[in-house]
mmCIF file of C-alpha atoms and ligand atoms in Angstrom:
data_model
loop_
_atom_site.group_PDB
_atom_site.id
_atom_site.type_symbol
_atom_site.label_atom_id
_atom_site.label_comp_id
_atom_site.label_asym_id
_atom_site.label_seq_id
_atom_site.Cartn_x
_atom_site.Cartn_y
_atom_site.Cartn_z
ATOM 1 C CA MET A 1 -34.232 -4.463 -74.500
ATOM 2 C CA LYS A 2 -37.861 -4.666 -75.551
ATOM 3 C CA ILE A 3 -40.975 -6.371 -74.223
ATOM 4 C CA VAL A 4 -42.492 -8.437 -77.033
ATOM 5 C CA LYS A 5 -45.259 -10.370 -75.267
ATOM 6 C CA ILE A 6 -47.359 -10.104 -72.102
ATOM 7 C CA LYS A 7 -49.566 -12.806 -70.628
ATOM 8 C CA GLN A 8 -52.182 -11.874 -68.051
ATOM 9 C CA PHE A 9 -53.484 -14.537 -65.686
ATOM 10 C CA GLN A 10 -56.594 -13.581 -63.713
ATOM 11 C CA MET A 11 -56.314 -15.573 -60.503
ATOM 12 C CA LYS A 12 -58.381 -16.492 -57.488
ATOM 13 C CA LEU A 13 -56.903 -17.973 -54.283
ATOM 14 C CA PRO A 14 -59.175 -18.901 -51.347
ATOM 15 C CA LEU A 15 -58.231 -17.248 -48.037
ATOM 16 C CA VAL A 16 -57.715 -19.395 -44.927
ATOM 17 C CA SER A 17 -59.901 -17.099 -42.880
ATOM 18 C CA ALA A 18 -62.007 -14.042 -43.603
ATOM 19 C CA PHE A 19 -60.141 -10.849 -42.773
ATOM 20 C CA LYS A 20 -62.290 -8.350 -40.900
ATOM 21 C CA THR A 21 -61.234 -4.730 -40.786
ATOM 22 C CA SER A 22 -62.907 -1.373 -40.247
ATOM 23 C CA TYR A 23 -63.978 -1.590 -43.890
ATOM 24 C CA GLY A 24 -65.448 -5.106 -44.266
ATOM 25 C CA GLU A 25 -64.653 -8.812 -44.746
ATOM 26 C CA ARG A 26 -62.695 -10.778 -47.395
ATOM 27 C CA THR A 27 -62.867 -14.563 -48.063
ATOM 28 C CA GLU A 28 -61.057 -14.864 -51.404
ATOM 29 C CA LYS A 29 -58.204 -12.958 -52.935
ATOM 30 C CA LEU A 30 -58.484 -12.027 -56.593
ATOM 31 C CA PHE A 31 -55.275 -10.900 -58.246
ATOM 32 C CA ASP A 32 -53.662 -10.881 -61.678
ATOM 33 C CA LEU A 33 -50.218 -12.024 -62.697
ATOM 34 C CA PHE A 34 -48.416 -10.377 -65.608
ATOM 35 C CA LEU A 35 -45.793 -12.510 -67.323
ATOM 36 C CA LEU A 36 -43.526 -10.437 -69.562
ATOM 37 C CA GLU A 37 -41.200 -11.705 -72.272
ATOM 38 C CA ASP A 38 -38.359 -9.791 -73.908
ATOM 39 C CA GLU A 39 -36.840 -10.105 -77.396
ATOM 40 C CA LYS A 40 -34.383 -12.764 -76.171
ATOM 41 C CA GLY A 41 -37.065 -14.891 -74.498
ATOM 42 C CA TYR A 42 -36.265 -13.875 -70.919
ATOM 43 C CA GLN A 43 -39.305 -13.646 -68.653
ATOM 44 C CA GLY A 44 -40.334 -11.670 -65.581
ATOM 45 C CA VAL A 45 -43.494 -11.784 -63.504
ATOM 46 C CA GLY A 46 -45.361 -9.112 -61.572
ATOM 47 C CA GLU A 47 -48.458 -9.186 -59.382
ATOM 48 C CA LEU A 48 -51.420 -6.851 -59.564
ATOM 49 C CA VAL A 49 -52.719 -6.614 -55.998
ATOM 50 C CA SER A 50 -55.627 -4.152 -56.286
ATOM 51 C CA PHE A 51 -58.783 -5.088 -54.409
ATOM 52 C CA GLU A 52 -62.266 -5.406 -55.864
ATOM 53 C CA GLN A 53 -63.585 -2.591 -53.707
ATOM 54 C CA ALA A 54 -62.313 0.946 -53.273
ATOM 55 C CA ASP A 55 -62.326 0.628 -49.487
ATOM 56 C CA TYR A 56 -58.583 0.637 -48.828
ATOM 57 C CA ILE A 57 -57.601 3.121 -51.522
ATOM 58 C CA GLU A 58 -59.436 4.319 -54.611
ATOM 59 C CA GLU A 59 -57.781 2.117 -57.251
ATOM 60 C CA THR A 60 -59.781 -1.084 -57.803
ATOM 61 C CA LEU A 61 -58.913 -4.259 -59.728
ATOM 62 C CA ARG A 62 -61.201 -3.273 -62.626
ATOM 63 C CA MET A 63 -59.678 0.196 -62.783
ATOM 64 C CA SER A 64 -56.150 -1.219 -62.753
ATOM 65 C CA ARG A 65 -56.946 -3.635 -65.566
ATOM 66 C CA GLN A 66 -58.455 -0.851 -67.661
ATOM 67 C CA ILE A 67 -55.487 1.512 -67.339
ATOM 68 C CA LEU A 68 -53.113 -1.387 -68.025
ATOM 69 C CA ILE A 69 -54.890 -2.142 -71.315
ATOM 70 C CA ASP A 70 -55.507 1.476 -72.344
ATOM 71 C CA GLU A 71 -52.197 3.061 -71.401
ATOM 72 C CA LEU A 72 -49.559 1.143 -69.478
ATOM 73 C CA ILE A 73 -49.149 -1.946 -71.690
ATOM 74 C CA PRO A 74 -49.055 0.119 -74.934
ATOM 75 C CA CYS A 75 -46.536 2.463 -73.272
ATOM 76 C CA LEU A 76 -44.308 -0.463 -72.273
ATOM 77 C CA PHE A 77 -44.506 -2.002 -75.780
ATOM 78 C CA ARG A 78 -43.322 1.303 -77.309
ATOM 79 C CA MET A 79 -40.190 1.374 -75.163
ATOM 80 C CA GLU A 80 -36.633 0.351 -75.904
ATOM 81 C CA PHE A 81 -34.835 0.388 -72.552
ATOM 82 C CA SER A 82 -31.681 -0.727 -70.813
ATOM 83 C CA HIS A 83 -32.679 -0.536 -67.119
ATOM 84 C CA PRO A 84 -35.976 -1.042 -65.225
ATOM 85 C CA GLN A 85 -35.781 2.474 -63.765
ATOM 86 C CA GLU A 86 -36.654 3.779 -67.218
ATOM 87 C CA ILE A 87 -40.101 2.221 -66.847
ATOM 88 C CA TRP A 88 -40.743 4.487 -63.838
ATOM 89 C CA GLN A 89 -39.778 7.490 -65.992
ATOM 90 C CA ALA A 90 -42.007 6.434 -68.903
ATOM 91 C CA PHE A 91 -45.010 5.938 -66.589
ATOM 92 C CA GLN A 92 -44.681 9.409 -64.980
ATOM 93 C CA PRO A 93 -47.066 11.190 -67.423
ATOM 94 C CA ILE A 94 -49.785 8.668 -66.490
ATOM 95 C CA GLN A 95 -51.267 9.875 -63.204
ATOM 96 C CA GLY A 96 -52.148 7.693 -60.220
ATOM 97 C CA ASN A 97 -52.896 3.987 -60.800
ATOM 98 C CA PHE A 98 -49.969 2.933 -58.648
ATOM 99 C CA MET A 99 -50.864 -0.730 -58.291
ATOM 100 C CA ALA A 100 -51.327 -1.122 -62.062
ATOM 101 C CA LYS A 101 -47.942 0.513 -62.701
ATOM 102 C CA SER A 102 -46.301 -1.671 -60.077
ATOM 103 C CA ALA A 103 -47.544 -4.904 -61.704
ATOM 104 C CA LEU A 104 -45.530 -4.134 -64.855
ATOM 105 C CA GLU A 105 -42.604 -2.266 -63.317
ATOM 106 C CA THR A 106 -41.822 -5.023 -60.820
ATOM 107 C CA ALA A 107 -42.092 -7.652 -63.595
ATOM 108 C CA VAL A 108 -39.452 -5.735 -65.549
ATOM 109 C CA TRP A 109 -37.132 -5.717 -62.497
ATOM 110 C CA ASP A 110 -37.578 -9.487 -62.227
ATOM 111 C CA LEU A 111 -36.933 -9.955 -65.943
ATOM 112 C CA TYR A 112 -33.858 -7.702 -65.838
ATOM 113 C CA ALA A 113 -32.320 -9.611 -62.925
ATOM 114 C CA ARG A 114 -33.009 -12.962 -64.637
ATOM 115 C CA ARG A 115 -31.410 -11.651 -67.831
ATOM 116 C CA GLU A 116 -28.362 -10.495 -65.850
ATOM 117 C CA LYS A 117 -28.364 -13.928 -64.176
ATOM 118 C CA ILE A 118 -28.422 -12.514 -60.665
ATOM 119 C CA SER A 119 -30.754 -12.528 -57.717
ATOM 120 C CA LEU A 120 -32.951 -9.421 -57.495
ATOM 121 C CA GLN A 121 -31.493 -8.544 -54.079
ATOM 122 C CA ASN A 122 -28.078 -8.085 -55.746
ATOM 123 C CA LEU A 123 -29.485 -5.164 -57.736
ATOM 124 C CA PHE A 124 -30.131 -3.489 -54.353
ATOM 125 C CA SER A 125 -26.761 -4.518 -52.842
ATOM 126 C CA ALA A 126 -28.806 -6.313 -50.202
ATOM 127 C CA THR A 127 -27.094 -9.072 -48.267
ATOM 128 C CA LYS A 128 -29.546 -10.470 -45.707
ATOM 129 C CA GLU A 129 -30.336 -14.155 -46.286
ATOM 130 C CA SER A 130 -33.563 -14.002 -44.294
ATOM 131 C CA VAL A 131 -35.941 -11.371 -42.994
ATOM 132 C CA SER A 132 -37.657 -11.073 -39.622
ATOM 133 C CA VAL A 133 -41.378 -10.867 -39.939
ATOM 134 C CA GLY A 134 -44.518 -9.639 -38.241
ATOM 135 C CA VAL A 135 -48.143 -10.487 -38.761
ATOM 136 C CA SER A 136 -51.255 -8.410 -39.341
ATOM 137 C CA MET A 137 -54.261 -9.610 -37.346
ATOM 138 C CA GLY A 138 -57.882 -8.806 -38.116
ATOM 139 C CA ILE A 139 -60.446 -7.643 -35.556
ATOM 140 C CA GLN A 140 -61.388 -10.719 -33.456
ATOM 141 C CA PRO A 141 -64.926 -11.649 -32.323
ATOM 142 C CA ASP A 142 -64.033 -12.018 -28.623
ATOM 143 C CA ALA A 143 -61.204 -11.998 -26.077
ATOM 144 C CA THR A 144 -60.678 -15.771 -26.259
ATOM 145 C CA SER A 145 -60.043 -15.857 -29.997
ATOM 146 C CA LEU A 146 -57.966 -12.688 -29.716
ATOM 147 C CA LEU A 147 -55.575 -14.299 -27.242
ATOM 148 C CA GLN A 148 -55.581 -17.718 -28.936
ATOM 149 C CA THR A 149 -54.835 -16.247 -32.349
ATOM 150 C CA ALA A 150 -52.097 -14.004 -30.971
ATOM 151 C CA GLN A 151 -50.568 -16.917 -29.039
ATOM 152 C CA SER A 152 -50.453 -19.095 -32.142
ATOM 153 C CA TYR A 153 -48.624 -16.353 -34.067
ATOM 154 C CA VAL A 154 -46.147 -15.885 -31.226
ATOM 155 C CA ASP A 155 -45.605 -19.670 -31.106
ATOM 156 C CA GLN A 156 -44.956 -19.753 -34.856
ATOM 157 C CA GLY A 157 -42.203 -17.177 -34.352
ATOM 158 C CA TYR A 158 -43.717 -13.924 -35.588
ATOM 159 C CA GLU A 159 -41.766 -11.127 -33.927
ATOM 160 C CA ARG A 160 -44.405 -8.428 -34.044
ATOM 161 C CA ILE A 161 -48.194 -8.298 -34.070
ATOM 162 C CA LYS A 162 -50.236 -5.603 -35.724
ATOM 163 C CA LEU A 163 -53.849 -5.528 -34.584
ATOM 164 C CA LYS A 164 -56.548 -3.926 -36.703
ATOM 165 C CA ILE A 165 -58.692 -1.528 -34.686
ATOM 166 C CA ALA A 166 -61.945 0.369 -35.236
ATOM 167 C CA PRO A 167 -63.971 2.679 -32.986
ATOM 168 C CA GLY A 168 -65.330 0.600 -30.090
ATOM 169 C CA ASN A 169 -62.887 -2.223 -30.850
ATOM 170 C CA ASP A 170 -59.632 -0.648 -29.840
ATOM 171 C CA LEU A 171 -58.498 -0.067 -26.241
ATOM 172 C CA GLY A 172 -60.126 -3.249 -24.887
ATOM 173 C CA PRO A 173 -58.375 -5.744 -27.186
ATOM 174 C CA LEU A 174 -55.086 -3.819 -27.138
ATOM 175 C CA ARG A 175 -55.008 -3.781 -23.314
ATOM 176 C CA GLU A 176 -55.849 -7.484 -23.274
ATOM 177 C CA LEU A 177 -52.973 -8.288 -25.613
ATOM 178 C CA ARG A 178 -50.553 -6.075 -23.726
ATOM 179 C CA ALA A 179 -51.485 -7.694 -20.389
ATOM 180 C CA HIS A 180 -50.819 -11.188 -21.762
ATOM 181 C CA PHE A 181 -47.754 -10.306 -23.833
ATOM 182 C CA PRO A 182 -45.928 -7.602 -21.841
ATOM 183 C CA ASP A 183 -42.808 -7.608 -24.058
ATOM 184 C CA LEU A 184 -44.312 -8.294 -27.480
ATOM 185 C CA GLN A 185 -43.723 -5.746 -30.256
ATOM 186 C CA LEU A 186 -47.332 -4.693 -30.648
ATOM 187 C CA MET A 187 -48.917 -2.057 -32.870
ATOM 188 C CA ALA A 188 -52.368 -0.959 -34.022
ATOM 189 C CA ASP A 189 -53.674 -0.244 -37.547
ATOM 190 C CA ALA A 190 -56.800 1.915 -37.784
ATOM 191 C CA ASN A 191 -57.154 2.053 -41.591
ATOM 192 C CA SER A 192 -58.362 5.667 -41.421
ATOM 193 C CA ALA A 193 -61.356 4.904 -39.162
ATOM 194 C CA TYR A 194 -60.948 7.843 -36.731
ATOM 195 C CA THR A 195 -60.839 11.628 -36.656
ATOM 196 C CA LEU A 196 -58.988 14.064 -34.438
ATOM 197 C CA ALA A 197 -62.138 14.276 -32.271
ATOM 198 C CA ASP A 198 -61.215 10.753 -31.070
ATOM 199 C CA TRP A 199 -57.775 11.855 -29.927
ATOM 200 C CA GLN A 200 -58.330 10.810 -26.306
ATOM 201 C CA VAL A 201 -58.619 7.153 -27.351
ATOM 202 C CA PHE A 202 -55.099 7.495 -28.731
ATOM 203 C CA LYS A 203 -53.948 9.281 -25.571
ATOM 204 C CA GLU A 204 -54.985 6.131 -23.652
ATOM 205 C CA MET A 205 -53.241 3.943 -26.253
ATOM 206 C CA ASP A 206 -50.102 5.942 -25.574
ATOM 207 C CA GLN A 207 -49.790 4.046 -22.256
ATOM 208 C CA LEU A 208 -49.582 0.614 -23.946
ATOM 209 C CA LYS A 209 -45.986 0.731 -25.207
ATOM 210 C CA LEU A 210 -47.117 0.254 -28.821
ATOM 211 C CA SER A 211 -44.362 0.295 -31.451
ATOM 212 C CA MET A 212 -46.554 2.613 -33.515
ATOM 213 C CA ILE A 213 -50.127 3.486 -34.457
ATOM 214 C CA GLU A 214 -50.834 3.089 -38.179
ATOM 215 C CA GLN A 215 -53.080 5.391 -40.201
ATOM 216 C CA PRO A 216 -55.555 6.707 -37.616
ATOM 217 C CA PHE A 217 -57.083 9.386 -39.884
ATOM 218 C CA HIS A 218 -58.213 10.111 -43.436
ATOM 219 C CA PRO A 219 -55.872 8.984 -46.273
ATOM 220 C CA ARG A 220 -55.466 12.569 -47.478
ATOM 221 C CA ASP A 221 -54.930 14.168 -44.073
ATOM 222 C CA TYR A 222 -51.510 15.404 -43.000
ATOM 223 C CA VAL A 223 -52.506 18.242 -40.687
ATOM 224 C CA ASP A 224 -54.572 16.338 -38.100
ATOM 225 C CA HIS A 225 -52.071 13.476 -38.096
ATOM 226 C CA GLY A 226 -49.438 16.113 -37.255
ATOM 227 C CA GLU A 227 -51.600 17.478 -34.458
ATOM 228 C CA LEU A 228 -52.120 13.992 -33.017
ATOM 229 C CA GLN A 229 -48.409 13.167 -33.291
ATOM 230 C CA LYS A 230 -47.657 16.316 -31.261
ATOM 231 C CA ARG A 231 -49.881 15.008 -28.456
ATOM 232 C CA LEU A 232 -48.466 11.448 -28.372
ATOM 233 C CA LYS A 233 -45.147 9.813 -27.617
ATOM 234 C CA THR A 234 -46.074 6.690 -29.645
ATOM 235 C CA PRO A 235 -44.919 7.116 -33.259
ATOM 236 C CA ILE A 236 -47.637 7.508 -35.873
ATOM 237 C CA CYS A 237 -47.109 5.496 -39.052
ATOM 238 C CA LEU A 238 -48.718 6.437 -42.369
ATOM 239 C CA ASP A 239 -49.922 3.807 -44.859
ATOM 240 C CA GLU A 240 -52.824 4.916 -47.102
ATOM 241 C CA ASN A 241 -51.444 8.473 -47.363
ATOM 242 C CA ILE A 242 -48.180 7.433 -48.979
ATOM 243 C CA ARG A 243 -48.303 6.987 -52.779
ATOM 244 C CA SER A 244 -45.073 8.742 -53.707
ATOM 245 C CA LEU A 245 -41.914 10.385 -52.419
ATOM 246 C CA GLU A 246 -43.764 13.716 -52.499
ATOM 247 C CA ASP A 247 -46.259 12.394 -49.931
ATOM 248 C CA VAL A 248 -43.409 11.332 -47.653
ATOM 249 C CA LYS A 249 -41.867 14.808 -47.970
ATOM 250 C CA THR A 250 -45.193 16.386 -47.035
ATOM 251 C CA ALA A 251 -45.558 14.099 -44.015
ATOM 252 C CA HIS A 252 -42.023 14.917 -42.938
ATOM 253 C CA ALA A 253 -42.428 18.683 -43.379
ATOM 254 C CA LEU A 254 -45.698 18.708 -41.404
ATOM 255 C CA LYS A 255 -44.388 16.216 -38.809
ATOM 256 C CA SER A 256 -47.442 14.049 -39.522
ATOM 257 C CA CYS A 257 -45.660 10.808 -38.609
ATOM 258 C CA GLN A 258 -42.416 9.211 -37.511
ATOM 259 C CA ALA A 259 -42.744 5.998 -39.515
ATOM 260 C CA ILE A 260 -43.714 4.923 -43.033
ATOM 261 C CA ASN A 261 -45.383 1.657 -44.001
ATOM 262 C CA LEU A 262 -43.870 1.175 -47.457
ATOM 263 C CA LYS A 263 -45.766 -1.052 -49.883
ATOM 264 C CA ILE A 264 -44.224 -1.515 -53.303
ATOM 265 C CA PRO A 265 -47.601 -1.672 -55.144
ATOM 266 C CA ARG A 266 -49.071 1.322 -53.331
ATOM 267 C CA VAL A 267 -46.219 3.551 -54.560
ATOM 268 C CA GLY A 268 -46.133 2.255 -58.155
ATOM 269 C CA GLY A 269 -43.156 -0.093 -58.019
ATOM 270 C CA ILE A 270 -39.565 -0.617 -56.961
ATOM 271 C CA THR A 271 -38.047 2.588 -58.323
ATOM 272 C CA GLU A 272 -40.409 4.813 -56.312
ATOM 273 C CA ALA A 273 -40.034 2.570 -53.260
ATOM 274 C CA ARG A 274 -36.258 3.079 -53.387
ATOM 275 C CA ARG A 275 -36.589 6.874 -53.713
ATOM 276 C CA ILE A 276 -38.734 6.780 -50.568
ATOM 277 C CA MET A 277 -36.229 4.563 -48.761
ATOM 278 C CA ASP A 278 -33.405 7.014 -49.531
ATOM 279 C CA PHE A 279 -35.415 9.963 -48.225
ATOM 280 C CA CYS A 280 -36.399 8.116 -45.054
ATOM 281 C CA GLN A 281 -32.795 7.187 -44.413
ATOM 282 C CA GLN A 282 -31.600 10.759 -44.871
ATOM 283 C CA ASN A 283 -34.349 12.185 -42.686
ATOM 284 C CA GLN A 284 -34.503 9.730 -39.789
ATOM 285 C CA LEU A 285 -37.942 8.419 -40.652
ATOM 286 C CA LEU A 286 -38.441 4.773 -39.735
ATOM 287 C CA VAL A 287 -39.439 2.824 -42.848
ATOM 288 C CA TRP A 288 -40.666 -0.762 -42.914
ATOM 289 C CA LEU A 289 -42.245 -3.053 -45.477
ATOM 290 C CA GLY A 290 -46.007 -3.552 -45.512
ATOM 291 C CA GLY A 291 -48.100 -6.121 -47.354
ATOM 292 C CA MET A 292 -51.297 -6.425 -49.416
ATOM 293 C CA PHE A 293 -52.237 -10.114 -49.002
ATOM 294 C CA GLU A 294 -49.823 -10.891 -51.834
ATOM 295 C CA SER A 295 -49.558 -14.316 -53.442
ATOM 296 C CA GLY A 296 -46.124 -15.932 -53.642
ATOM 297 C CA VAL A 297 -45.087 -13.625 -56.490
ATOM 298 C CA GLY A 298 -45.562 -10.362 -54.572
ATOM 299 C CA ARG A 299 -44.275 -11.995 -51.396
ATOM 300 C CA ALA A 300 -40.992 -13.056 -53.050
ATOM 301 C CA LEU A 301 -40.573 -9.530 -54.402
ATOM 302 C CA ASN A 302 -41.197 -8.062 -50.937
ATOM 303 C CA LEU A 303 -38.594 -10.356 -49.400
ATOM 304 C CA HIS A 304 -35.930 -9.188 -51.827
ATOM 305 C CA LEU A 305 -36.609 -5.522 -51.091
ATOM 306 C CA ALA A 306 -36.855 -6.141 -47.334
ATOM 307 C CA SER A 307 -33.460 -7.877 -47.298
ATOM 308 C CA GLN A 308 -31.711 -4.488 -47.312
ATOM 309 C CA SER A 309 -30.059 -3.385 -44.074
ATOM 310 C CA LEU A 310 -32.300 -0.273 -43.839
ATOM 311 C CA PHE A 311 -35.232 -2.501 -42.856
ATOM 312 C CA THR A 312 -34.899 -3.346 -39.178
ATOM 313 C CA PHE A 313 -38.551 -3.288 -38.042
ATOM 314 C CA PRO A 314 -40.307 -6.602 -38.918
ATOM 315 C CA GLY A 315 -42.502 -6.240 -42.019
ATOM 316 C CA ASP A 316 -46.057 -7.454 -42.710
ATOM 317 C CA LEU A 317 -44.402 -10.426 -44.393
ATOM 318 C CA SER A 318 -46.145 -13.612 -43.397
ATOM 319 C CA ALA A 319 -45.656 -17.193 -44.515
ATOM 320 C CA TYR A 320 -48.002 -18.148 -47.390
ATOM 321 C CA ASP A 321 -50.188 -20.265 -45.083
ATOM 322 C CA ARG A 322 -51.053 -17.216 -42.962
ATOM 323 C CA TYR A 323 -53.445 -16.281 -45.765
ATOM 324 C CA PHE A 324 -53.782 -19.108 -48.300
ATOM 325 C CA TYR A 325 -54.269 -22.873 -48.429
ATOM 326 C CA ASP A 326 -52.042 -23.046 -51.453
ATOM 327 C CA ASP A 327 -49.745 -20.876 -53.525
ATOM 328 C CA VAL A 328 -48.757 -20.524 -57.173
ATOM 329 C CA VAL A 329 -44.967 -20.441 -56.824
ATOM 330 C CA ASP A 330 -42.067 -22.750 -56.098
ATOM 331 C CA PRO A 331 -40.664 -22.570 -53.457
ATOM 332 C CA LYS A 332 -43.438 -21.454 -51.090
ATOM 333 C CA ALA A 333 -42.586 -19.056 -48.246
ATOM 334 C CA VAL A 334 -42.472 -20.887 -44.908
ATOM 335 C CA LEU A 335 -41.206 -19.689 -41.531
ATOM 336 C CA GLU A 336 -37.815 -20.967 -40.398
ATOM 337 C CA ASN A 337 -36.839 -19.950 -36.869
ATOM 338 C CA GLY A 338 -39.315 -17.086 -37.028
ATOM 339 C CA LYS A 339 -37.879 -15.716 -40.271
ATOM 340 C CA LEU A 340 -38.594 -15.921 -43.974
ATOM 341 C CA LYS A 341 -35.734 -16.796 -46.317
ATOM 342 C CA VAL A 342 -35.086 -14.573 -49.312
ATOM 343 C CA PRO A 343 -35.924 -16.995 -52.157
ATOM 344 C CA LYS A 344 -32.937 -17.738 -54.384
ATOM 345 C CA LYS A 345 -33.813 -21.008 -56.090
ATOM 346 C CA HIS A 346 -33.859 -19.014 -59.335
ATOM 347 C CA TYR A 347 -32.537 -15.654 -60.569
ATOM 348 C CA GLY A 348 -34.710 -12.548 -60.217
ATOM 349 C CA ILE A 349 -37.346 -12.808 -57.485
ATOM 350 C CA GLY A 350 -36.103 -16.356 -56.862
ATOM 351 C CA VAL A 351 -39.323 -18.283 -57.395
ATOM 352 C CA THR A 352 -41.048 -19.667 -60.511
ATOM 353 C CA LEU A 353 -44.711 -20.053 -61.344
ATOM 354 C CA GLU A 354 -46.007 -23.594 -60.940
ATOM 355 C CA GLU A 355 -47.837 -24.311 -64.157
ATOM 356 C CA GLU A 356 -50.252 -26.773 -62.590
ATOM 357 C CA LYS A 357 -51.230 -24.226 -59.905
ATOM 358 C CA ILE A 358 -51.713 -21.507 -62.497
ATOM 359 C CA LYS A 359 -54.094 -23.843 -64.350
ATOM 360 C CA LYS A 360 -55.953 -24.612 -61.146
ATOM 361 C CA TYR A 361 -56.484 -21.053 -59.899
ATOM 362 C CA CYS A 362 -56.550 -19.062 -63.168
ATOM 363 C CA TYR A 363 -60.074 -18.241 -64.400
ATOM 364 C CA LYS A 364 -59.062 -16.168 -67.428
ATOM 365 C CA GLU A 365 -55.924 -15.819 -69.524
ATOM 366 C CA LEU A 366 -55.181 -12.997 -71.973
ATOM 367 C CA ILE A 367 -52.244 -12.340 -74.300
ATOM 368 C CA TYR A 368 -50.983 -8.958 -75.503
ATOM 369 C CA LYS A 369 -48.526 -8.256 -78.319
ATOM 370 C CA PRO A 370 -47.195 -5.005 -79.761
ATOM 371 C CA LYS A 371 -49.177 -3.621 -82.717
ATOM 372 C CA GLU A 372 -47.546 -4.449 -86.062
ATOM 373 C CA LYS A 373 -46.005 -1.318 -87.598
HETATM 374 O O1 LIG B 1 -53.688 -1.592 -43.911
HETATM 375 O O2 LIG B 1 -51.780 -2.557 -43.918
HETATM 376 C C1 LIG B 1 -52.966 -2.513 -44.273
HETATM 377 C C2 LIG B 1 -53.766 -5.707 -46.153
HETATM 378 C C3 LIG B 1 -54.419 -5.194 -47.234
HETATM 379 C C4 LIG B 1 -54.650 -3.850 -47.300
HETATM 380 C C5 LIG B 1 -54.216 -3.007 -46.296
HETATM 381 C C6 LIG B 1 -53.516 -3.515 -45.226
HETATM 382 C C7 LIG B 1 -53.336 -4.901 -45.122
HETATM 383 C C8 LIG B 1 -52.705 -5.546 -44.001
HETATM 384 C C9 LIG B 1 -52.150 -6.933 -44.183
HETATM 385 O O3 LIG B 1 -52.641 -5.045 -42.907
HETATM 386 C C10 LIG B 1 -50.739 -6.909 -44.567
HETATM 387 C C11 LIG B 1 -50.267 -8.254 -45.035
HETATM 388 O O4 LIG B 1 -49.915 -9.071 -44.196
HETATM 389 O O5 LIG B 1 -50.208 -8.511 -46.267
HETATM 390 MG MG1 LIG B 2 -52.346 -0.301 -42.910
#
């Protein structure tokens, strides 16, 4: 098959509440959607999730768009392929730019499944109809809002809470949550805000029965994470560090962590995500699915991947209204008995773009076609 046309929608969805982390505040989510069409007219859609600032990882939205135009889209147009895994292979000579690669690669998986007239989860031999979910919670201004927010998530049915922490805003709120929710699956995400010199803070955290502590140190560090893991019983989970299977192998060899937060866009797409899942399974590393404030497109994709039996720990997979007032897909993801259903209203990722919503939230549309020979 061949890709003969690509539409790019530059989108803006207002966030329900600003998300404060160790690296700043967000009130709107910008993202792009890439709608691919093959020679038979089948379509697939992928989401570009890169942020405007390089504060989570180095790849920004502008950088992603540039590499897509300069290299990835021309590369895809040159290809004649029979399976989406070949896209992964073709993108290998292009270094980095994982989120840009993922936007196209995941769209091809969607297109392929639609063309085969099956649900995407069937390409993974996944059978779960719904997925248990957790929620990621920003740093709260005070103890009252901390407890109220957590309570509302528990009431909605979220099975696990991940609290963002930063130096000075860590043990206090975590102890407060633990005291009020003694049995809740609770974890902390530091987004690289600490160094090994802070290790005693984590030693205290070790008493709080946390499921894991996510990314305490620098995104390139494996050695200090390994040293900290040696001193703690709580599993360390790596997020920002993990861009490829090779990173997971390094973390495993250096005993830097016991768990991996797997995000499809952060590793360049589905093919790489599945290589990582296989390695984690063979090497007793806990792997679970993380999120990037995705719109309904990325969320649907995440649900299909997370519906495999390997995923037992609840992912950062919230209902759409956790983040947005509205969404661009049909059907929207809503919680049912504390779980999210794997969307199957359509083939592929199981949702379709709502034209009227695209019109409403799209501020720029571009079309790409292969160069005439
Ligand atoms: O560190 O896991 C993170 C969102 C954007 C970037 C980084 C992270 C996050 C989250 C939210 O924690 C996950 C989600 O619910 O989408
Ligand atoms: Mg994280």
